[in-house]
Tab-separated table of N, CA, C and O in Angstrom:
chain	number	residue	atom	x	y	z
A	13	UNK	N	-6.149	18.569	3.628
A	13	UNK	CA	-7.284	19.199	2.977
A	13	UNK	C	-7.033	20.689	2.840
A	13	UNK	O	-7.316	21.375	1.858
A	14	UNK	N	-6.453	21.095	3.981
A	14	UNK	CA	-6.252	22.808	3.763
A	14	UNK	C	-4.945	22.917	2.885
A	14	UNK	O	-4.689	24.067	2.528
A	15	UNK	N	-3.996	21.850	2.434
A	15	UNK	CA	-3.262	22.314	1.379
A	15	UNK	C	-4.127	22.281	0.126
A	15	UNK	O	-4.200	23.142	-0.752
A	16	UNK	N	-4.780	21.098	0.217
A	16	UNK	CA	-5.935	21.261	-1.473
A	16	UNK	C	-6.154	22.204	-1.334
A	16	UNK	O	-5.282	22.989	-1.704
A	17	UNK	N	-7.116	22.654	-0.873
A	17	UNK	CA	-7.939	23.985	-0.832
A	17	UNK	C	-7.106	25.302	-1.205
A	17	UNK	O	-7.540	25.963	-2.148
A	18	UNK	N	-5.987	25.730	-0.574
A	18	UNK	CA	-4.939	26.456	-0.517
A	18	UNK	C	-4.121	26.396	-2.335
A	18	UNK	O	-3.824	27.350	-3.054
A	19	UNK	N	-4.017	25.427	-2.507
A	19	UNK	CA	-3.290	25.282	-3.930
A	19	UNK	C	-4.440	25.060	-4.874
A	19	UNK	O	-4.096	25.222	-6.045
A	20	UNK	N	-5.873	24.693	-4.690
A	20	UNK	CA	-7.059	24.592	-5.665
A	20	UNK	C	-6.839	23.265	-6.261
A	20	UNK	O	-7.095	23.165	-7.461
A	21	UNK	N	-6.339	22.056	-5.526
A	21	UNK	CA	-6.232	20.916	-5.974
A	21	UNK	C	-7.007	19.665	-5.698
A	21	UNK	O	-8.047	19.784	-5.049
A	22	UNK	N	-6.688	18.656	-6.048
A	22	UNK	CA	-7.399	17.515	-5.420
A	22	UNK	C	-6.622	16.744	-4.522
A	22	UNK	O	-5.422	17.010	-4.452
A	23	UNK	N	-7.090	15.839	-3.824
A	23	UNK	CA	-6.978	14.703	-2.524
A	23	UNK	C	-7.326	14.330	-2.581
A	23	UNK	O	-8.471	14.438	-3.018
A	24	UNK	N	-6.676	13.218	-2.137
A	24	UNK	CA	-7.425	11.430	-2.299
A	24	UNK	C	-6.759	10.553	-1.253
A	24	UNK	O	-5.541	10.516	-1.079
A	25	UNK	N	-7.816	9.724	-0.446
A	25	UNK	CA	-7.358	9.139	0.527
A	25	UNK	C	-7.528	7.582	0.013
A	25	UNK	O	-8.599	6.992	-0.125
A	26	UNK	N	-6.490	7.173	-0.182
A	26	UNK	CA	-6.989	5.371	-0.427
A	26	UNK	C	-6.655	4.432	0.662
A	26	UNK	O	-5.562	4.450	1.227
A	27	UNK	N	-7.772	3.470	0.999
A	27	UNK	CA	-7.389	2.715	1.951
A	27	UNK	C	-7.521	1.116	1.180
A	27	UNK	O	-8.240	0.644	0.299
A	28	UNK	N	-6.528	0.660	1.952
A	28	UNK	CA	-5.682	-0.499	1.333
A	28	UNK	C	-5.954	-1.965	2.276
A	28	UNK	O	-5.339	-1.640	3.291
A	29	UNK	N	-6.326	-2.933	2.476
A	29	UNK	CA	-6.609	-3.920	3.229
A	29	UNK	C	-6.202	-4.876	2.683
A	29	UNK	O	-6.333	-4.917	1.460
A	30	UNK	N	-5.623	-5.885	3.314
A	30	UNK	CA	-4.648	-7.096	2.570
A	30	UNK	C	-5.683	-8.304	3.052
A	30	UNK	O	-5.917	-8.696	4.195
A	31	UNK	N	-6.292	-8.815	1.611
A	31	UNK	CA	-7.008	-10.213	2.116
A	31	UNK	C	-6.380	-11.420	2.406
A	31	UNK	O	-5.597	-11.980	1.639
A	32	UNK	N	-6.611	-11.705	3.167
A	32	UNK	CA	-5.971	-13.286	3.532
A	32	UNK	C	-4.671	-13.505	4.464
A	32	UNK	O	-4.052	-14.525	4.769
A	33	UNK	N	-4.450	-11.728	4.897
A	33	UNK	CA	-3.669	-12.008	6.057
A	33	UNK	C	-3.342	-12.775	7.345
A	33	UNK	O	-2.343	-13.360	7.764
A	34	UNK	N	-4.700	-12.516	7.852
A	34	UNK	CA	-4.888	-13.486	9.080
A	34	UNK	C	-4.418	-15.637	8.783
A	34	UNK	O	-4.195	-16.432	9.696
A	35	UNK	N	-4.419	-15.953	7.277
A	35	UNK	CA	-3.939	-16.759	6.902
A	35	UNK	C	-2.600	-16.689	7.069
A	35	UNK	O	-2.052	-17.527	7.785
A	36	UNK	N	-1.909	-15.748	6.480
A	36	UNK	CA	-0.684	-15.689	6.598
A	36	UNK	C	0.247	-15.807	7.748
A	36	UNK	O	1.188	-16.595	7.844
A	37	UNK	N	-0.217	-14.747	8.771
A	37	UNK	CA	-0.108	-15.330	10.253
A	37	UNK	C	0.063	-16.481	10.935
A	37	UNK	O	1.040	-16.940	11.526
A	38	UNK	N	-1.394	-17.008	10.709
A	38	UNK	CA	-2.213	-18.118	11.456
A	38	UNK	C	-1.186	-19.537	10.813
A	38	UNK	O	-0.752	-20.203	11.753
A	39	UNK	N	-0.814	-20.000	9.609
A	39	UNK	CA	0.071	-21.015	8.548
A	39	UNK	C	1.468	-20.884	9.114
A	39	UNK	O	2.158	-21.625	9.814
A	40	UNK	N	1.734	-19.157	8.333
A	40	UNK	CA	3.405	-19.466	8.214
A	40	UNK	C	4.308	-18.870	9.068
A	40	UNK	O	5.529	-18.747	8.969
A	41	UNK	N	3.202	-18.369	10.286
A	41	UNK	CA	3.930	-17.471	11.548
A	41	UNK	C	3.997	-15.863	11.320
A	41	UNK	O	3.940	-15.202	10.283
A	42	UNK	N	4.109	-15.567	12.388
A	42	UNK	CA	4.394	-13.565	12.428
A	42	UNK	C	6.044	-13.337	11.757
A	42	UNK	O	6.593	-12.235	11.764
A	43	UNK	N	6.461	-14.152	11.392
A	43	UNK	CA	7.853	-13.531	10.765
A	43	UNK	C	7.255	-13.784	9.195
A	43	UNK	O	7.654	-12.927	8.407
A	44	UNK	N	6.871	-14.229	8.943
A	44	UNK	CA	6.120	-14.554	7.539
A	44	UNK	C	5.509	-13.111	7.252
A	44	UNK	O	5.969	-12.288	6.460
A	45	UNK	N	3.966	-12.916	8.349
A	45	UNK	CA	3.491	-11.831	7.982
A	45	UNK	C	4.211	-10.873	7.830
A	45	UNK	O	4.145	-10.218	6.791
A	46	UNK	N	5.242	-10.496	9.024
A	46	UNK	CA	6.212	-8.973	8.759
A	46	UNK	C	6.856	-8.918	7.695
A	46	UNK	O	7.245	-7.872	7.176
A	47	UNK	N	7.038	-10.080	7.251
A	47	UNK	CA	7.500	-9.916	5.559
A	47	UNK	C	6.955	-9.541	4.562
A	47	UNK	O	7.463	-8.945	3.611
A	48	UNK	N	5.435	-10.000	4.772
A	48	UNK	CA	4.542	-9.443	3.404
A	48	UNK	C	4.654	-8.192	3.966
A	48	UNK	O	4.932	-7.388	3.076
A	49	UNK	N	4.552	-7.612	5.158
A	49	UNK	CA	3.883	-5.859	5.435
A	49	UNK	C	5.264	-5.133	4.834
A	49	UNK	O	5.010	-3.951	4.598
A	50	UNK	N	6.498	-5.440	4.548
A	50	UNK	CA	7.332	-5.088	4.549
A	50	UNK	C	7.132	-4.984	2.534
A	50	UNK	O	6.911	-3.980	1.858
A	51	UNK	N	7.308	-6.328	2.112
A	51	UNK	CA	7.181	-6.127	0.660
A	51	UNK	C	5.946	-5.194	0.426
A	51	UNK	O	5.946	-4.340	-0.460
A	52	UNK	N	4.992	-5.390	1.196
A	52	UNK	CA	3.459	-4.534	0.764
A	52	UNK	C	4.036	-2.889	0.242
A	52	UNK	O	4.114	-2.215	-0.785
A	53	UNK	N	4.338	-2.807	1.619
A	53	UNK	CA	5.133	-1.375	1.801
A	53	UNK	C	6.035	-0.526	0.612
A	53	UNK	O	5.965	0.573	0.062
A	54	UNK	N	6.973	-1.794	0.563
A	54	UNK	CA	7.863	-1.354	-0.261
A	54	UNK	C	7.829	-1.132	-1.925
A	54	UNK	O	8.507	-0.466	-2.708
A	55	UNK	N	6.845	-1.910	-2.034
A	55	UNK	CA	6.300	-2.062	-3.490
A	55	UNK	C	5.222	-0.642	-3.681
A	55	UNK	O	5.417	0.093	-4.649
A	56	UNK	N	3.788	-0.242	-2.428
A	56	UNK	CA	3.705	0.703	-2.991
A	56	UNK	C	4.422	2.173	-3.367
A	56	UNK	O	4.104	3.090	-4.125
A	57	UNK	N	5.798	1.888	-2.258
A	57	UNK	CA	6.193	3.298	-2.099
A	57	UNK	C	7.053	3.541	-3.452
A	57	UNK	O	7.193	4.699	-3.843
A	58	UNK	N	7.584	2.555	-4.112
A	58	UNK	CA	8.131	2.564	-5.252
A	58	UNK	C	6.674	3.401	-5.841
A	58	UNK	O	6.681	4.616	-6.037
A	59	UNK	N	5.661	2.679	-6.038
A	59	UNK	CA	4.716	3.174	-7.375
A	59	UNK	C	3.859	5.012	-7.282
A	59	UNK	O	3.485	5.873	-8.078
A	60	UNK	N	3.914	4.768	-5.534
A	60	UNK	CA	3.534	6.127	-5.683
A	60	UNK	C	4.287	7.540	-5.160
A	60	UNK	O	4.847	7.301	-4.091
A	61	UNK	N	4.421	8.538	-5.461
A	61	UNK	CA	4.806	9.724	-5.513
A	61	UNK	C	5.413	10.154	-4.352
A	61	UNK	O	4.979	10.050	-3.205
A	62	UNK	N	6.757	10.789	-4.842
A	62	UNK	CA	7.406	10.993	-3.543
A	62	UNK	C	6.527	12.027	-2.243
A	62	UNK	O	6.718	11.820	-1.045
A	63	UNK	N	5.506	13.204	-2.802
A	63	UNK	CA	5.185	13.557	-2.174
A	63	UNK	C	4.120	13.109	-1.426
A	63	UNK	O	3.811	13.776	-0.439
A	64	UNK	N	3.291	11.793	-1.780
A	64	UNK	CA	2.429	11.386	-1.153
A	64	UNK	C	2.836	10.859	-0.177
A	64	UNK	O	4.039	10.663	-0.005
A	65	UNK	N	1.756	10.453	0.827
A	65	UNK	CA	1.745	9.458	1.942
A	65	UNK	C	1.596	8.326	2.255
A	65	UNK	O	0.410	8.007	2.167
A	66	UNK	N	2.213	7.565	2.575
A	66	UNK	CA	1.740	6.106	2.959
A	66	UNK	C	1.801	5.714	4.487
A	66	UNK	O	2.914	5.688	5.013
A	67	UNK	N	0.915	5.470	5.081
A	67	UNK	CA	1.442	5.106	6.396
A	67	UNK	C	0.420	3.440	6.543
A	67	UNK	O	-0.460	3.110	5.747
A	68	UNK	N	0.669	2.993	7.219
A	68	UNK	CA	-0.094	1.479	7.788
A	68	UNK	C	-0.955	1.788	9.377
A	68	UNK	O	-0.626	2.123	10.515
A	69	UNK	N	-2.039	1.496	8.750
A	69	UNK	CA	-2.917	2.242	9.988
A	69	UNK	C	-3.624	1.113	10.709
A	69	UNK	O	-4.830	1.212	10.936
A	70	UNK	N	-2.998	0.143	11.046
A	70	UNK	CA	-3.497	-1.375	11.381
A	70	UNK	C	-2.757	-2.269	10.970
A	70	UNK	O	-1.681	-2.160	10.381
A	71	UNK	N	-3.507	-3.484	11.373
A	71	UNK	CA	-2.478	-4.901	11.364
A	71	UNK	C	-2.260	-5.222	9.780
A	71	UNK	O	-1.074	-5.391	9.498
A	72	UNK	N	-3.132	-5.334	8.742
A	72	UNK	CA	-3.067	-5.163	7.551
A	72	UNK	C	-3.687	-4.234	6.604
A	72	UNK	O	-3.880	-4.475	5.413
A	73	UNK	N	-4.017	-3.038	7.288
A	73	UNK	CA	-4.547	-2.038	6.633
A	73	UNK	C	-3.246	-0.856	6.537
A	73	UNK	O	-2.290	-0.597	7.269
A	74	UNK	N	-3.792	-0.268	5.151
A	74	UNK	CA	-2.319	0.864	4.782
A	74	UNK	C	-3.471	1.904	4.170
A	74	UNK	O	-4.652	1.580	4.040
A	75	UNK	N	-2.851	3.393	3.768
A	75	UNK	CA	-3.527	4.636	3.836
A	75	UNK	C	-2.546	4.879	3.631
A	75	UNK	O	-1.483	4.806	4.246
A	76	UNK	N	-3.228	5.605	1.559
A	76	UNK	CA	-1.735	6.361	1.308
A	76	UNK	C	-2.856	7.958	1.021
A	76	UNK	O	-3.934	7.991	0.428
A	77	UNK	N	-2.302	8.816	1.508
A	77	UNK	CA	-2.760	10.170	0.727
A	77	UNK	C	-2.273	11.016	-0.118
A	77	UNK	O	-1.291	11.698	0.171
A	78	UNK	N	-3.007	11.112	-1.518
A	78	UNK	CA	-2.545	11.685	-2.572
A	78	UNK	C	-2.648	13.258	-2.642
A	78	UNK	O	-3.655	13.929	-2.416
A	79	UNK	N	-1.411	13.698	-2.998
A	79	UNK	CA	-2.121	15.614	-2.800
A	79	UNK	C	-1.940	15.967	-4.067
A	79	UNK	O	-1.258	15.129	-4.656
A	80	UNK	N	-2.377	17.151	-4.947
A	80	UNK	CA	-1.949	17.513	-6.001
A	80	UNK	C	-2.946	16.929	-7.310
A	80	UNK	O	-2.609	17.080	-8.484
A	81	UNK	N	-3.553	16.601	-7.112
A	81	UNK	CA	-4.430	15.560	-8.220
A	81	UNK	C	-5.367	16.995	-8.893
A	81	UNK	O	-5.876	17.967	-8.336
A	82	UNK	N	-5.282	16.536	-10.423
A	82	UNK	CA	-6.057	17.518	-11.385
A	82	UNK	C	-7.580	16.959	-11.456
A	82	UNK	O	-8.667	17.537	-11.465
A	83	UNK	N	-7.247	15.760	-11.497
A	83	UNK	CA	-8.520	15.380	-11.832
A	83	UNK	C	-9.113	13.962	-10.939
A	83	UNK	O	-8.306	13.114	-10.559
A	84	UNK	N	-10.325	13.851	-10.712
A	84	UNK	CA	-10.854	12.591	-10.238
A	84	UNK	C	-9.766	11.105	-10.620
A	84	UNK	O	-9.122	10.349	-9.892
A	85	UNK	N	-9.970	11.183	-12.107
A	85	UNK	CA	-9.229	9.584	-12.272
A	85	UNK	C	-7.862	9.728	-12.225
A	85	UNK	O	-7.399	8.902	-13.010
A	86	UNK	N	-6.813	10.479	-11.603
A	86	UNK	CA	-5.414	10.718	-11.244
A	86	UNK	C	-5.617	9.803	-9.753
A	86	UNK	O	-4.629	9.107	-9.520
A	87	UNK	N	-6.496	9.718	-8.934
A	87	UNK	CA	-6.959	9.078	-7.853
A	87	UNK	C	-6.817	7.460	-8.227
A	87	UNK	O	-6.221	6.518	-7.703
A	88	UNK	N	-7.610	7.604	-9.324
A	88	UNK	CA	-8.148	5.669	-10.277
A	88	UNK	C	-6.481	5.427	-10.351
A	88	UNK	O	-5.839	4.618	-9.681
A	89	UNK	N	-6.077	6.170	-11.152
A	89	UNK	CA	-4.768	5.615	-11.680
A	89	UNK	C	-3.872	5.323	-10.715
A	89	UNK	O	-3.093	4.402	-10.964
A	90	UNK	N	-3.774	5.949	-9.535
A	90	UNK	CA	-2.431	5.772	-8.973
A	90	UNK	C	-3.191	4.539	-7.766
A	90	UNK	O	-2.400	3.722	-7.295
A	91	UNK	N	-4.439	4.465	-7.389
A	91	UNK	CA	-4.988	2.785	-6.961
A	91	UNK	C	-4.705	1.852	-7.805
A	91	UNK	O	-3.998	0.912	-7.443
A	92	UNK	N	-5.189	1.929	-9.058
A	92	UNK	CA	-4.697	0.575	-10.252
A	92	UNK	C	-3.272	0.436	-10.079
A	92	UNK	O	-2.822	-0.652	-9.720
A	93	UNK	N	-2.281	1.717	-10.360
A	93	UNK	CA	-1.223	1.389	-10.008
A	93	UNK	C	-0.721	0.369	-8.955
A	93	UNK	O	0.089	-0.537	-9.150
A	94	UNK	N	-1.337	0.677	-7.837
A	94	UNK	CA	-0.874	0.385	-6.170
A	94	UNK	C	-1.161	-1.404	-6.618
A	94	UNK	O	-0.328	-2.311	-6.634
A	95	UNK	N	-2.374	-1.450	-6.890
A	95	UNK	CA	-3.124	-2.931	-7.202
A	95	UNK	C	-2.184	-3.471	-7.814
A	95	UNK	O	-1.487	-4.295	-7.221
A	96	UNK	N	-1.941	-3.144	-9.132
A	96	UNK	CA	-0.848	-3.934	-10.259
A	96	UNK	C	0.329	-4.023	-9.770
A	96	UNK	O	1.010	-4.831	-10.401
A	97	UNK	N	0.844	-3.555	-8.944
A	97	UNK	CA	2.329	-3.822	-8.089
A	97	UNK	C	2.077	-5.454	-7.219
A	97	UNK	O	2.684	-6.517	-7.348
A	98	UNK	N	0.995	-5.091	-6.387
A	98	UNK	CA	0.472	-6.118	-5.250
A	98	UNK	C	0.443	-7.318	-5.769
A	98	UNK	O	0.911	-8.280	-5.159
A	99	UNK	N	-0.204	-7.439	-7.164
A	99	UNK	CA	-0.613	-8.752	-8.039
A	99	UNK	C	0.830	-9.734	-8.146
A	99	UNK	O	0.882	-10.953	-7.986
A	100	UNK	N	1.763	-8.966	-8.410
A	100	UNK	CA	3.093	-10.086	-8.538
A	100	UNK	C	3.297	-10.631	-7.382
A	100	UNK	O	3.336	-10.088	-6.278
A	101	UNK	N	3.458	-11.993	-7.735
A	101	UNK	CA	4.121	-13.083	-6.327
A	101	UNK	C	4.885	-12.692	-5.637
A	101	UNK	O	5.761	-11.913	-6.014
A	102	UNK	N	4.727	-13.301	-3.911
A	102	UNK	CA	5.712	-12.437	-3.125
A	102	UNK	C	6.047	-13.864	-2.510
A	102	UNK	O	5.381	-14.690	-1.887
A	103	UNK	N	7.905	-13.774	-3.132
A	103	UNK	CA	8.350	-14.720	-1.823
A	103	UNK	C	8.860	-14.139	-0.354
A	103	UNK	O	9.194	-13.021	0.040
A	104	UNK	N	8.790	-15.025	0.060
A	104	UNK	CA	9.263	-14.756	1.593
A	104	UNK	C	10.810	-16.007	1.651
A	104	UNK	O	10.713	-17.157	2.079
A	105	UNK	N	12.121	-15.376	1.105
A	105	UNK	CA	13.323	-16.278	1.545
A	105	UNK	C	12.949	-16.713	3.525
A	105	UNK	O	12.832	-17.808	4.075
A	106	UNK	N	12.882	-15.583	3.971
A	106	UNK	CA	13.419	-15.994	5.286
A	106	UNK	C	12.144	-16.472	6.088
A	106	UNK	O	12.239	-16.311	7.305
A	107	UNK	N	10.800	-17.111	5.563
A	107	UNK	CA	9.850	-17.350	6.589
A	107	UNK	C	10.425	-18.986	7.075
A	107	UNK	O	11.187	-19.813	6.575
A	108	UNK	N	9.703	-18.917	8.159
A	108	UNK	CA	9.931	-20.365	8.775
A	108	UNK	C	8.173	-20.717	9.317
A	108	UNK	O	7.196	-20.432	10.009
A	109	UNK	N	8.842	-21.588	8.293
A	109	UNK	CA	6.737	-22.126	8.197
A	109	UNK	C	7.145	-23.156	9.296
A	109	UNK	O	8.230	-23.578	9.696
A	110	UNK	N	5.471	-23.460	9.717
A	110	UNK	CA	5.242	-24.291	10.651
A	110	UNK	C	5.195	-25.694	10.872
A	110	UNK	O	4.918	-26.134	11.988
């Protein structure tokens, strides 16, 4: 926040929650899940900005923070972004279902 302020910019904190995890777990085992957290991961860090943040702040919760934003919907866009990555099918080669 004190870099916004400091540069006269915007920030944006998005928080990210994966539905149907506890499925994922509970079916196809914890090597299953570490796989989606891993594709989750990797897919948003492709879409968003090298200078932003992403960290995973829980079992399926992620928090990326955006710095630098001109405007309110620079926030919209780079969530739709994050979303439209997530939407494509994710295999898992190496799970060992139950």
């Amino acid at each position: 926040m004190a870099y916004a302020n400091r540069h006269d910019s915007g920030l944006a904190v998005l928080l990210l929650d994966l539905d149907g995890f506890k499925y994922i777990n509970d079916t196809l085992g914890h090597q299953a899940g570490d796989q989606v957290l891993i594709e989750v991961s990797r897919r948003i860090r492709l879409v968003i900005r090298q200078a932003d943040t992403l960290a995973r702040i829980g079992g399926d919760e992620f928090c990326i923070v955006a710095t630098d934003l001109r405007k309110p919907s620079d926030a919209l866009r780079i969530a739709q972004t994050c979303l439209d990555s997530l939407r494509r099918r994710f295999s898992l080669p190496n799970a060992i279902t139950r």
